[in-house]
């Protein structure tokens, strides 16, 4: 579904720019649910933006469902993948329903407006994202958690083939996070490919069978969660003492911080 | 996360009653009000026109227009006053108001700046400058202003070119500081508009000094007015306005997406750059055509979209047509005031009326907005 | 001796230096002429500012007001007095007064004038329509020419709507042509004014702004010319009076 070959991305002009991703190779087959992890500044958001076509590749190649995204139009790209970014503020004057309906833009022709099929898709998306109760509210008046649910609904309305998420649940409380990832898991079972960048190691380990760790613009680790989510790997990546123990219910590995570890590391 | 968290259980403040008032109903009301206003406005003025006679004149003219004999012919003088003068002014004022309000709405949407408008962006000034150049260099004489003569087509073209050049200058200035078009700082853009407007008015003053004999004709452009305008002006401006209106209405949904910001719009499949370009061209066509036939009229493009956003929301598929209708309505009545408020058949420039109505009203809107924290 | 930019008649003054415009005379240019006397026509507020400035520089500035023939004649006499050519001025005024009296007599003798004094509309500027009101010399000229200025406004100028022009039902329509009205359309090219009596009867003429709207001896020429237009039965002393419509009266 996603095939990234030797991707380099820079911010700023081509000459004086700062390279943030230094040659990423990544393959995500159709139907996977992948967690993208890494410390702050490791390039998670940049990679998601490049995959979504918001940032041009300085070199390398990104293929989505077999098509080079540099050659796709905005509309064609929007039909292949939907994306939820972090820190999105809803503009004033739009209802939640209107905002979710905008997810259908790429599906409509230039002359035709949003048709019955689009309204139905928006309705289904609102329902799946547990945002139906917000439908008539003003989007600008929602809380941070509510707006994330609405944006997820909009992404679902846009398409469910490939979902890219960047810290899409960080503003949600614990119960809502679980709800959101349960939804992602359900979607994944239904055939959606999901690549989700997140900070929460344990949430990633609970839900994602495969994890990709970025560090300083390179892929540090990539593999099945059970194999790579180990104390040694996490210590190296995050440069602090981390203990891993099994989840009491599912048995998935869970990371635990150790107080005073940073002082000891500096020691 | 805690910084952004608001109480999610707080009930949403109902800003607008769009659930009770379907948005299409608003458009219907505005259309009906426009039609009724047109008929009433045709009966108002210094020339005595009893309602029955006025209606007969209108019905007769309508009959002639569609090739039917309807109603008895009326006094020719009354017929000229009601149809050729008042109805033409009503039509032109409505079209101009609709164009200015729609253009204002588009400028505000594309630039994500509530203070953007043909007037504040210097687009009207640019159009007036273009028209002045055409007049000074004799490309369009006094005869052309009154809508006749061979070179009439030249004037709107010059006004339009002036509008586009001014817009390009303002955007270049505003962009110099802040990168992408949708992310320009509000203040930067308005300041750029003021700089360009001031520069253009200095250029117009220069043109006036160079050729004092054209002063009267140029002042005519700077002070907006519908005096002496007729159906020939409607015919002159209508093609530009229709194309401009079609262009922006066709892309109304893109304005919704642009309101989300460039990144979001692109994620949803919009080629934001191209969309902005076409929308700005459409808005410039509308403002250029409006200035070409009526001169510079302020505040319509600023106040109308603001007011409507508070009432019917920001969805442009409703907001644009509603802005057109309300803008038309506002300018129609402003012109009625301009031509009938002074005794003895004397006229006020309509730009004065819109500024007198719009200025305080806009202050009120600003006050309410800052109170509501919106 | 000097002139303002817009002063172009008689042609002999064209070689005089220009000191700017009547609204904004260039003080330096005026001072450079080292004039004994500066003449300024009263009227606009803007015009009184340079007067103060010139007086501050020790120049003699005489401000005149001329909105009737009587005032105009007294201005001519006083200018004669101030420039030491009293006699010339007196002769000129006598001549002008005699011509006006002769015109009045001729008109009162004419049968047409006894029965009708046509309602006259004087267009100062178009399409941004400005009409001559009751104050000012144009009203005097119309009166002496045997007409009535149909614009009742007391001021010198009135900004009027087209329908007001129709309501006034002018029987004669004068369009001045000159710096204030550089390219006016003839009346028969203005469809919205087609129903006024002046348009129906063809009593519409272009007239010379210099003759009608600038105070001076030429105003008497204007009265004679207009009398001939309004009352063609009197033998006008004007050299040639066009009778067909929309001819220039120059």
PDB file of C-alpha atoms in Angstrom, chain A residues 52-54 74-75 77-78 83 85 87-88 91-95 98-99 101-103 105-106 108-114 136-138 140-144 146 151 154 158 170-173 177, chain B residues 1 4-16 18-19 23 112 250-251 253-257 259-260 262-272 309 312-318 374:
ATOM      1  CA  UNK A  52       0.266  12.893   2.512  1.00  0.00           C
ATOM      2  CA  UNK A  53       1.861  14.998  -0.216  1.00  0.00           C
ATOM      3  CA  UNK A  54       2.128  18.154   1.901  1.00  0.00           C
ATOM      4  CA  UNK A  74      -4.408  16.708  -5.267  1.00  0.00           C
ATOM      5  CA  UNK A  75      -7.761  15.128  -5.938  1.00  0.00           C
ATOM      6  CA  UNK A  77      -4.164  11.686  -3.884  1.00  0.00           C
ATOM      7  CA  UNK A  78      -7.067  12.636  -1.605  1.00  0.00           C
ATOM      8  CA  UNK A  83      -5.128  12.012   6.927  1.00  0.00           C
ATOM      9  CA  UNK A  85      -3.067  15.968  11.477  1.00  0.00           C
ATOM     10  CA  UNK A  87      -3.029  20.843  16.165  1.00  0.00           C
ATOM     11  CA  UNK A  88      -5.947  21.544  13.858  1.00  0.00           C
ATOM     12  CA  UNK A  91     -12.639  27.759  11.542  1.00  0.00           C
ATOM     13  CA  UNK A  92     -15.576  29.732  12.925  1.00  0.00           C
ATOM     14  CA  UNK A  93     -18.994  29.476  11.357  1.00  0.00           C
ATOM     15  CA  UNK A  94     -19.091  25.816  10.321  1.00  0.00           C
ATOM     16  CA  UNK A  95     -21.166  23.097  11.916  1.00  0.00           C
ATOM     17  CA  UNK A  98     -20.497  20.754   7.332  1.00  0.00           C
ATOM     18  CA  UNK A  99     -16.909  20.112   8.374  1.00  0.00           C
ATOM     19  CA  UNK A 101     -18.994  16.805   4.603  1.00  0.00           C
ATOM     20  CA  UNK A 102     -15.908  18.652   3.377  1.00  0.00           C
ATOM     21  CA  UNK A 103     -14.144  15.276   3.546  1.00  0.00           C
ATOM     22  CA  UNK A 105     -14.789  17.162  -1.618  1.00  0.00           C
ATOM     23  CA  UNK A 106     -12.510  14.932  -3.685  1.00  0.00           C
ATOM     24  CA  UNK A 108     -17.559  15.338  -6.108  1.00  0.00           C
ATOM     25  CA  UNK A 109     -17.295  16.801  -9.576  1.00  0.00           C
ATOM     26  CA  UNK A 110     -16.596  20.468 -10.182  1.00  0.00           C
ATOM     27  CA  UNK A 111     -20.165  21.254 -11.122  1.00  0.00           C
ATOM     28  CA  UNK A 112     -22.067  18.900  -8.859  1.00  0.00           C
ATOM     29  CA  UNK A 113     -22.358  19.641  -5.164  1.00  0.00           C
ATOM     30  CA  UNK A 114     -22.409  17.149  -2.343  1.00  0.00           C
ATOM     31  CA  UNK A 136     -25.191  20.074  14.926  1.00  0.00           C
ATOM     32  CA  UNK A 137     -22.597  21.820  17.107  1.00  0.00           C
ATOM     33  CA  UNK A 138     -20.386  24.646  15.916  1.00  0.00           C
ATOM     34  CA  UNK A 140     -15.142  26.170  16.490  1.00  0.00           C
ATOM     35  CA  UNK A 141     -16.687  25.653  19.916  1.00  0.00           C
ATOM     36  CA  UNK A 142     -15.594  22.049  20.386  1.00  0.00           C
ATOM     37  CA  UNK A 143     -13.013  20.960  22.945  1.00  0.00           C
ATOM     38  CA  UNK A 144      -9.674  19.589  21.787  1.00  0.00           C
ATOM     39  CA  UNK A 146     -14.091  16.588  20.412  1.00  0.00           C
ATOM     40  CA  UNK A 151     -11.444  15.181  12.218  1.00  0.00           C
ATOM     41  CA  UNK A 154     -13.922  13.616   8.318  1.00  0.00           C
ATOM     42  CA  UNK A 158     -12.993  10.966   2.814  1.00  0.00           C
ATOM     43  CA  UNK A 170      -3.113  12.990  21.830  1.00  0.00           C
ATOM     44  CA  UNK A 171      -5.814  15.456  22.854  1.00  0.00           C
ATOM     45  CA  UNK A 172      -8.222  12.739  23.929  1.00  0.00           C
ATOM     46  CA  UNK A 173      -8.579  11.492  27.467  1.00  0.00           C
ATOM     47  CA  UNK A 177      -8.046   7.094  23.271  1.00  0.00           C
TER      48      UNK A 177
ATOM     49  CA  UNK B   1      -3.329  18.472  26.092  1.00  0.00           C
ATOM     50  CA  UNK B   4      -6.373  23.005  24.904  1.00  0.00           C
ATOM     51  CA  UNK B   5      -8.907  21.086  26.910  1.00  0.00           C
ATOM     52  CA  UNK B   6     -12.205  22.821  27.398  1.00  0.00           C
ATOM     53  CA  UNK B   7     -15.139  21.402  29.234  1.00  0.00           C
ATOM     54  CA  UNK B   8     -16.521  19.019  26.671  1.00  0.00           C
ATOM     55  CA  UNK B   9     -19.858  18.841  28.451  1.00  0.00           C
ATOM     56  CA  UNK B  10     -20.560  22.567  28.174  1.00  0.00           C
ATOM     57  CA  UNK B  11     -23.529  22.990  25.845  1.00  0.00           C
ATOM     58  CA  UNK B  12     -22.590  24.654  22.564  1.00  0.00           C
ATOM     59  CA  UNK B  13     -23.640  28.257  22.481  1.00  0.00           C
ATOM     60  CA  UNK B  14     -26.243  28.563  19.754  1.00  0.00           C
ATOM     61  CA  UNK B  15     -24.817  31.235  17.506  1.00  0.00           C
ATOM     62  CA  UNK B  16     -27.317  30.913  14.785  1.00  0.00           C
ATOM     63  CA  UNK B  18     -29.921  27.565  11.106  1.00  0.00           C
ATOM     64  CA  UNK B  19     -31.815  24.547  12.329  1.00  0.00           C
ATOM     65  CA  UNK B  23     -30.378  28.270   4.802  1.00  0.00           C
ATOM     66  CA  UNK B 112      -8.681  34.261   5.701  1.00  0.00           C
ATOM     67  CA  UNK B 250     -18.943  27.552  -8.936  1.00  0.00           C
ATOM     68  CA  UNK B 251     -16.038  27.411  -6.486  1.00  0.00           C
ATOM     69  CA  UNK B 253     -17.123  24.789  -1.770  1.00  0.00           C
ATOM     70  CA  UNK B 254     -13.456  25.462  -2.383  1.00  0.00           C
ATOM     71  CA  UNK B 255     -13.774  28.584  -0.248  1.00  0.00           C
ATOM     72  CA  UNK B 256     -15.025  26.378   2.583  1.00  0.00           C
ATOM     73  CA  UNK B 257     -11.921  24.233   2.231  1.00  0.00           C
ATOM     74  CA  UNK B 259     -11.107  28.451   5.294  1.00  0.00           C
ATOM     75  CA  UNK B 260      -9.508  25.397   6.936  1.00  0.00           C
ATOM     76  CA  UNK B 262      -3.807  25.514   3.069  1.00  0.00           C
ATOM     77  CA  UNK B 263      -2.626  22.195   4.536  1.00  0.00           C
ATOM     78  CA  UNK B 264      -6.105  20.931   5.373  1.00  0.00           C
ATOM     79  CA  UNK B 265      -7.462  22.049   1.999  1.00  0.00           C
ATOM     80  CA  UNK B 266      -4.748  20.115   0.187  1.00  0.00           C
ATOM     81  CA  UNK B 267      -5.307  17.001   2.293  1.00  0.00           C
ATOM     82  CA  UNK B 268      -8.942  17.085   1.247  1.00  0.00           C
ATOM     83  CA  UNK B 269      -7.934  17.179  -2.397  1.00  0.00           C
ATOM     84  CA  UNK B 270      -7.961  20.856  -3.291  1.00  0.00           C
ATOM     85  CA  UNK B 271      -5.260  22.424  -5.420  1.00  0.00           C
ATOM     86  CA  UNK B 272      -5.206  25.428  -3.121  1.00  0.00           C
ATOM     87  CA  UNK B 309     -21.702  34.966   8.753  1.00  0.00           C
ATOM     88  CA  UNK B 312     -26.329  31.967   8.624  1.00  0.00           C
ATOM     89  CA  UNK B 313     -22.810  30.663   9.224  1.00  0.00           C
ATOM     90  CA  UNK B 314     -19.670  30.499   7.128  1.00  0.00           C
ATOM     91  CA  UNK B 315     -20.640  27.810   4.589  1.00  0.00           C
ATOM     92  CA  UNK B 316     -20.000  29.608   1.319  1.00  0.00           C
ATOM     93  CA  UNK B 317     -22.586  27.732  -0.705  1.00  0.00           C
ATOM     94  CA  UNK B 318     -25.179  29.751   1.188  1.00  0.00           C
ATOM     95  CA  UNK B 374     -15.073  34.795  18.100  1.00  0.00           C
TER      96      UNK B 374
END
